[in-house]
Amino acid sequence: MQSSLEQDIILTAENFTKNFSDKGNFNFSVDSLRNVDDILEELRDFELDDDILDSVSSMAGCYIFEVARRNYGGKYYWVQERDQPVLVTGEPEFSISIFAFEKVRSRIQNGKEDEIPYYFDGYIQAIEKGKETGYCATIV
């Protein structure tokens, strides 16, 4: 049975795919994250207030979370101190965590240095290492 947090993230991710269908094929594949990154790069041209930045970070972050969960598994947890969800993959054998909302915000604010496909490659590499060694990490 899905938690309400998981249901909310899935619904938001699916809405993202509908709202941005004109910007690419959002099929929850790892390759589709390039399209997410392109959208975030476009947003750098606009002055976004905190509310809009939070909304975009949430929507795009939920999509990134669902790409991760659908391809690599994991469970969502709410982190009160950060006021956002985290996806933890691999428990109990290993533990790889991502905070997608923070990464989306950083991508919009900092540009290419926080590129989403590069970030996600780090997540995949950490999962592979975790499967081999029991590695635990938070990908930032």
Coordinates of C-alpha atoms in Angstrom, one line a residue:
M1 CA 0.0 0.0 0.0
Q2 CA 1.3 3.4 -1.0
S3 CA 1.8 6.1 1.7
S4 CA 0.1 9.5 1.1
L5 CA 3.6 11.0 0.6
E6 CA 4.3 8.5 -2.2
Q7 CA 0.9 9.1 -3.7
D8 CA 1.4 12.9 -3.7
I9 CA 4.9 12.5 -5.3
I10 CA 3.5 10.2 -8.0
L11 CA 0.6 12.5 -8.8
T12 CA 2.8 15.6 -9.0
A13 CA 5.3 13.7 -11.2
E14 CA 2.5 12.6 -13.5
N15 CA 1.1 16.1 -13.7
F16 CA 4.6 17.3 -14.6
T17 CA 4.6 15.0 -17.6
K18 CA 1.2 16.4 -18.7
N19 CA 2.1 20.0 -18.1
F20 CA 5.4 19.8 -20.0
S21 CA 4.5 17.3 -22.7
D22 CA 5.3 19.9 -25.3
K23 CA 8.9 20.1 -24.0
G24 CA 9.8 16.4 -24.5
N25 CA 8.9 12.8 -23.9
F26 CA 8.6 12.4 -20.1
N27 CA 8.3 8.6 -19.9
F28 CA 10.2 8.3 -16.5
S29 CA 13.3 7.1 -18.3
V30 CA 16.8 8.2 -17.2
D31 CA 17.2 9.8 -20.6
S32 CA 14.2 12.0 -20.1
L33 CA 16.1 13.8 -17.4
R34 CA 17.9 15.7 -20.2
N35 CA 14.5 17.3 -21.1
V36 CA 14.0 18.3 -17.4
D37 CA 17.4 19.9 -17.4
D38 CA 16.6 21.8 -20.6
I39 CA 13.5 23.2 -18.9
L40 CA 15.4 24.3 -15.9
E41 CA 18.0 25.9 -18.0
E42 CA 15.3 27.9 -19.8
L43 CA 13.9 29.1 -16.4
R44 CA 17.3 30.6 -15.6
D45 CA 16.3 33.5 -18.0
F46 CA 13.5 34.5 -15.7
E47 CA 13.4 36.2 -12.3
L48 CA 11.6 33.7 -10.1
D49 CA 10.3 34.6 -6.7
D50 CA 10.6 32.1 -3.8
D51 CA 7.0 30.8 -4.3
I52 CA 7.5 30.0 -8.0
L53 CA 11.0 28.6 -7.3
D54 CA 9.5 26.3 -4.6
S55 CA 6.7 25.2 -7.0
V56 CA 9.0 24.4 -9.8
S57 CA 11.4 22.6 -7.5
S58 CA 8.6 20.5 -6.2
M59 CA 7.1 19.6 -9.6
A60 CA 10.4 18.8 -11.3
G61 CA 11.8 17.3 -8.1
C62 CA 8.9 14.9 -8.0
Y63 CA 9.5 13.8 -11.6
I64 CA 13.2 13.2 -10.8
F65 CA 12.2 11.2 -7.7
E66 CA 9.9 9.0 -9.7
V67 CA 12.5 8.4 -12.4
A68 CA 14.7 7.2 -9.6
R69 CA 12.1 5.1 -7.8
R70 CA 10.7 3.5 -11.0
N71 CA 14.1 2.6 -12.3
Y72 CA 16.0 1.8 -9.1
G73 CA 13.4 1.4 -6.3
G74 CA 13.3 3.1 -3.0
K75 CA 11.1 4.6 -0.4
Y76 CA 10.1 8.1 0.3
Y77 CA 10.4 9.7 3.8
W78 CA 9.6 13.2 4.9
V79 CA 12.5 15.1 6.4
Q80 CA 11.0 17.7 8.8
E81 CA 14.2 19.7 9.3
R82 CA 14.5 20.2 5.5
D83 CA 10.7 20.5 4.9
Q84 CA 10.9 18.2 1.9
P85 CA 11.0 14.5 1.0
V86 CA 14.0 12.3 0.5
L87 CA 14.1 9.1 -1.6
V88 CA 16.2 6.3 0.0
T89 CA 17.2 3.4 -2.3
G90 CA 18.6 0.0 -1.4
E91 CA 17.6 -0.5 2.2
P92 CA 18.5 -2.5 4.2
E93 CA 21.5 -3.8 2.2
F94 CA 22.8 -0.3 1.3
S95 CA 21.4 3.2 1.5
I96 CA 21.5 5.9 -1.2
S97 CA 19.5 9.0 -0.6
I98 CA 18.6 12.0 -2.9
F99 CA 17.0 15.3 -2.2
A100 CA 15.6 16.2 -5.6
F101 CA 13.9 19.5 -4.6
E102 CA 17.2 21.0 -3.4
K103 CA 18.9 19.9 -6.6
V104 CA 16.3 21.5 -8.9
R105 CA 16.6 24.7 -7.0
S106 CA 20.4 24.6 -7.3
R107 CA 20.1 23.9 -11.0
I108 CA 18.0 26.9 -11.6
Q109 CA 20.1 29.2 -9.4
N110 CA 23.6 27.9 -10.3
G111 CA 23.3 26.8 -13.9
K112 CA 25.1 23.9 -15.6
E113 CA 27.4 23.2 -12.6
D114 CA 24.3 21.5 -11.1
E115 CA 23.2 19.7 -14.2
I116 CA 20.5 17.1 -13.5
P117 CA 21.8 14.2 -15.7
Y118 CA 25.3 14.5 -14.1
Y119 CA 23.7 14.5 -10.6
F120 CA 21.6 11.4 -11.5
D121 CA 24.7 9.6 -12.9
G122 CA 26.2 10.1 -9.4
Y123 CA 23.1 8.5 -7.9
I124 CA 23.4 5.5 -10.3
Q125 CA 27.1 5.0 -9.5
A126 CA 26.4 5.2 -5.8
I127 CA 23.7 2.5 -6.2
E128 CA 26.1 0.2 -8.1
K129 CA 28.7 0.8 -5.4
G130 CA 26.1 0.1 -2.7
K131 CA 25.1 -3.2 -4.3
E132 CA 28.7 -4.3 -4.3
T133 CA 29.9 -3.0 -0.9
G134 CA 27.0 -2.0 1.3
Y135 CA 27.9 1.7 0.7
C136 CA 25.7 4.4 2.2
A137 CA 25.6 8.0 0.9
T138 CA 23.4 11.0 0.3
I139 CA 23.9 12.4 -3.2
V140 CA 23.9 16.2 -3.3

